[in-house]
mmCIF file of C-alpha atoms in Angstrom:
data_model
loop_
_atom_site.group_PDB
_atom_site.id
_atom_site.type_symbol
_atom_site.label_atom_id
_atom_site.label_comp_id
_atom_site.label_asym_id
_atom_site.label_seq_id
_atom_site.Cartn_x
_atom_site.Cartn_y
_atom_site.Cartn_z
ATOM 1 C CA VAL A 1 1.029 -30.816 57.372
ATOM 2 C CA GLN A 2 2.668 -27.451 56.868
ATOM 3 C CA ILE A 3 6.436 -27.664 56.390
ATOM 4 C CA PRO A 4 8.346 -25.127 58.535
ATOM 5 C CA ILE A 5 10.431 -22.573 56.643
ATOM 6 C CA VAL A 6 13.718 -23.931 58.055
ATOM 7 C CA PHE A 7 13.303 -26.911 55.735
ATOM 8 C CA THR A 8 13.384 -24.816 52.568
ATOM 9 C CA GLY A 9 17.057 -23.899 52.908
ATOM 10 C CA LYS A 10 16.246 -20.208 52.683
ATOM 11 C CA ILE A 11 16.450 -19.389 56.394
ATOM 12 C CA CYS A 12 19.245 -20.511 58.707
ATOM 13 C CA ALA A 13 17.935 -22.497 61.683
ATOM 14 C CA TYR A 14 21.012 -21.514 63.715
ATOM 15 C CA CYS A 15 21.094 -17.741 63.423
ATOM 16 C CA GLY A 16 17.852 -16.910 61.596
ATOM 17 C CA GLU A 17 19.650 -15.109 58.775
ATOM 18 C CA GLU A 18 18.631 -15.488 55.148
ATOM 19 C CA THR A 19 20.819 -17.851 53.189
ATOM 20 C CA GLU A 20 22.339 -17.130 49.808
ATOM 21 C CA LEU A 21 21.928 -19.422 46.820
ATOM 22 C CA VAL A 22 25.405 -20.096 45.423
ATOM 23 C CA GLU A 23 27.108 -22.441 42.999
ATOM 24 C CA ASP A 24 28.301 -25.601 44.743
ATOM 25 C CA GLU A 25 31.854 -24.667 43.801
ATOM 26 C CA ASP A 26 31.674 -21.913 46.456
ATOM 27 C CA ILE A 27 31.246 -24.637 49.096
ATOM 28 C CA TYR A 28 33.184 -27.626 47.746
ATOM 29 C CA GLY A 29 35.930 -25.793 45.879
ATOM 30 C CA THR A 30 34.984 -27.641 42.703
ATOM 31 C CA SER A 31 31.805 -27.725 40.673
ATOM 32 C CA TYR A 32 29.489 -30.717 40.643
ATOM 33 C CA GLY A 33 26.915 -28.799 38.608
ATOM 34 C CA GLY A 34 24.654 -27.950 41.518
ATOM 35 C CA LYS A 35 23.717 -25.172 43.890
ATOM 36 C CA CYS A 36 23.733 -24.715 47.657
ATOM 37 C CA TYR A 37 22.087 -22.435 50.166
ATOM 38 C CA VAL A 38 24.737 -21.056 52.493
ATOM 39 C CA CYS A 39 24.524 -18.942 55.621
ATOM 40 C CA TRP A 40 27.689 -16.891 55.529
ATOM 41 C CA PRO A 41 27.441 -15.549 59.116
ATOM 42 C CA CYS A 42 27.541 -19.009 60.726
ATOM 43 C CA GLY A 43 28.822 -21.270 57.929
ATOM 44 C CA ALA A 44 25.819 -23.606 57.764
ATOM 45 C CA TRP A 45 24.704 -24.827 54.335
ATOM 46 C CA VAL A 46 22.632 -27.331 52.377
ATOM 47 C CA GLY A 47 22.909 -28.596 48.832
ATOM 48 C CA CYS A 48 20.127 -28.576 46.261
ATOM 49 C CA HIS A 49 18.633 -31.307 44.142
ATOM 50 C CA LYS A 50 20.669 -31.435 40.949
ATOM 51 C CA GLY A 51 19.449 -28.995 38.337
ATOM 52 C CA THR A 52 17.109 -27.202 40.772
ATOM 53 C CA GLU A 53 17.058 -24.630 43.537
ATOM 54 C CA LYS A 54 15.176 -27.047 45.825
ATOM 55 C CA ALA A 55 17.091 -27.696 49.045
ATOM 56 C CA LEU A 56 17.958 -31.300 49.880
ATOM 57 C CA GLY A 57 16.896 -30.641 53.465
ATOM 58 C CA ARG A 58 17.528 -28.158 56.203
ATOM 59 C CA VAL A 59 20.560 -25.908 56.462
ATOM 60 C CA ALA A 60 23.118 -27.753 58.572
ATOM 61 C CA ASN A 61 26.286 -26.955 60.458
ATOM 62 C CA LYS A 62 29.238 -29.356 60.436
ATOM 63 C CA GLU A 63 27.932 -31.377 63.403
ATOM 64 C CA LEU A 64 24.525 -31.911 61.803
ATOM 65 C CA ARG A 65 26.014 -32.696 58.378
ATOM 66 C CA THR A 66 28.159 -35.395 60.019
ATOM 67 C CA ALA A 67 25.119 -36.784 61.867
ATOM 68 C CA LYS A 68 23.122 -36.852 58.608
ATOM 69 C CA MET A 69 25.910 -38.838 56.931
ATOM 70 C CA LYS A 70 25.921 -41.372 59.783
ATOM 71 C CA ALA A 71 22.130 -41.653 59.623
ATOM 72 C CA HIS A 72 22.275 -42.232 55.864
ATOM 73 C CA ASP A 73 25.060 -44.795 56.271
ATOM 74 C CA ALA A 74 22.815 -46.828 58.581
ATOM 75 C CA PHE A 75 19.433 -46.275 56.915
ATOM 76 C CA ASP A 76 20.573 -46.646 53.311
ATOM 77 C CA GLN A 77 22.019 -50.091 54.023
ATOM 78 C CA LEU A 78 18.541 -51.294 54.949
ATOM 79 C CA TRP A 79 16.610 -50.151 51.907
ATOM 80 C CA LYS A 80 19.437 -50.940 49.484
ATOM 81 C CA ARG A 81 19.565 -54.490 50.809
ATOM 82 C CA LYS A 82 15.834 -54.842 50.099
ATOM 83 C CA ARG A 83 16.240 -53.316 46.647
ATOM 84 C CA ALA A 84 19.083 -55.682 45.797
ATOM 85 C CA ASN A 85 16.890 -58.673 46.530
ATOM 86 C CA ALA A 86 14.938 -59.173 43.302
ATOM 87 C CA THR A 87 12.418 -61.435 45.021
ATOM 88 C CA SER A 88 11.785 -58.968 47.826
ATOM 89 C CA VAL A 89 8.148 -58.262 48.635
ATOM 90 C CA TYR A 90 9.196 -54.612 48.817
ATOM 91 C CA GLY A 91 10.185 -54.535 45.160
ATOM 92 C CA ARG A 92 13.244 -52.890 43.730
ATOM 93 C CA LYS A 93 11.679 -49.513 42.897
ATOM 94 C CA ASN A 94 9.727 -49.082 46.112
ATOM 95 C CA ALA A 95 12.363 -50.144 48.646
ATOM 96 C CA ARG A 96 13.412 -46.598 49.580
ATOM 97 C CA SER A 97 9.923 -45.119 49.893
ATOM 98 C CA LEU A 98 8.726 -48.120 51.901
ATOM 99 C CA ALA A 99 11.774 -47.839 54.126
ATOM 100 C CA TYR A 100 10.951 -44.182 54.804
ATOM 101 C CA LYS A 101 7.356 -45.163 55.660
ATOM 102 C CA TRP A 102 8.749 -47.717 58.120
ATOM 103 C CA LEU A 103 11.122 -45.103 59.553
ATOM 104 C CA SER A 104 8.229 -42.663 59.932
ATOM 105 C CA LYS A 105 6.422 -45.153 62.163
ATOM 106 C CA GLN A 106 9.566 -45.938 64.143
ATOM 107 C CA MET A 107 10.314 -42.241 64.682
ATOM 108 C CA GLY A 108 6.727 -41.184 65.328
ATOM 109 C CA THR A 109 6.990 -38.447 62.702
ATOM 110 C CA ALA A 110 4.640 -37.506 59.888
ATOM 111 C CA PRO A 111 5.654 -39.201 56.628
ATOM 112 C CA ILE A 112 6.047 -35.837 54.866
ATOM 113 C CA LEU A 113 8.596 -34.785 57.509
ATOM 114 C CA THR A 114 10.397 -38.107 57.642
ATOM 115 C CA HIS A 115 13.522 -37.558 55.629
ATOM 116 C CA ILE A 116 17.069 -37.526 56.926
ATOM 117 C CA GLY A 117 17.700 -34.263 55.094
ATOM 118 C CA MET A 118 15.069 -32.606 57.292
ATOM 119 C CA PHE A 119 16.127 -34.142 60.602
ATOM 120 C CA ASN A 120 17.824 -32.383 63.480
ATOM 121 C CA LEU A 121 20.788 -33.778 65.415
ATOM 122 C CA ASP A 122 18.741 -35.859 67.866
ATOM 123 C CA GLN A 123 16.599 -37.308 65.083
ATOM 124 C CA CYS A 124 19.695 -38.330 63.099
ATOM 125 C CA LYS A 125 21.080 -40.096 66.158
ATOM 126 C CA LYS A 126 17.738 -41.841 66.627
ATOM 127 C CA VAL A 127 17.847 -43.124 63.025
ATOM 128 C CA VAL A 128 21.210 -44.774 63.733
ATOM 129 C CA GLU A 129 19.841 -46.385 66.912
ATOM 130 C CA ILE A 130 16.700 -47.626 65.146
ATOM 131 C CA CYS A 131 18.691 -49.115 62.270
ATOM 132 C CA LYS A 132 21.513 -50.602 64.360
ATOM 133 C CA PRO A 133 19.764 -53.911 65.202
ATOM 134 C CA TYR A 134 19.173 -54.569 61.489
ATOM 135 C CA LEU A 135 22.716 -53.949 60.297
ATOM 136 C CA ILE A 136 25.181 -56.721 59.676
#
């Protein structure tokens, strides 16, 4: 599966402009030791994996960043619950990757593209709906 360029952080999915790689301090106002890709014309941005220039997902505006946080709030509860259970058949180390495999099937998306950081607004909302019945 070929990953579209909008997932690299280097092109803005909203306006098509190239993003600029900046220190995270330019976005957050304080440094956490990381970098971000930012689209100055429309204000969308994405952080990078710590110590790298690899985007954590797609460039996102405020609405999508909020939706990603809600999706993570729901989804992370599920795999962390499995990880916390030492006797879980999922195992502590594999809980997250197995949860993403499960989510891939639920979403009908290719496993390589099943990551909240890559999702659009509708996909993030779908994650919350899929996870809702399993939350306490």
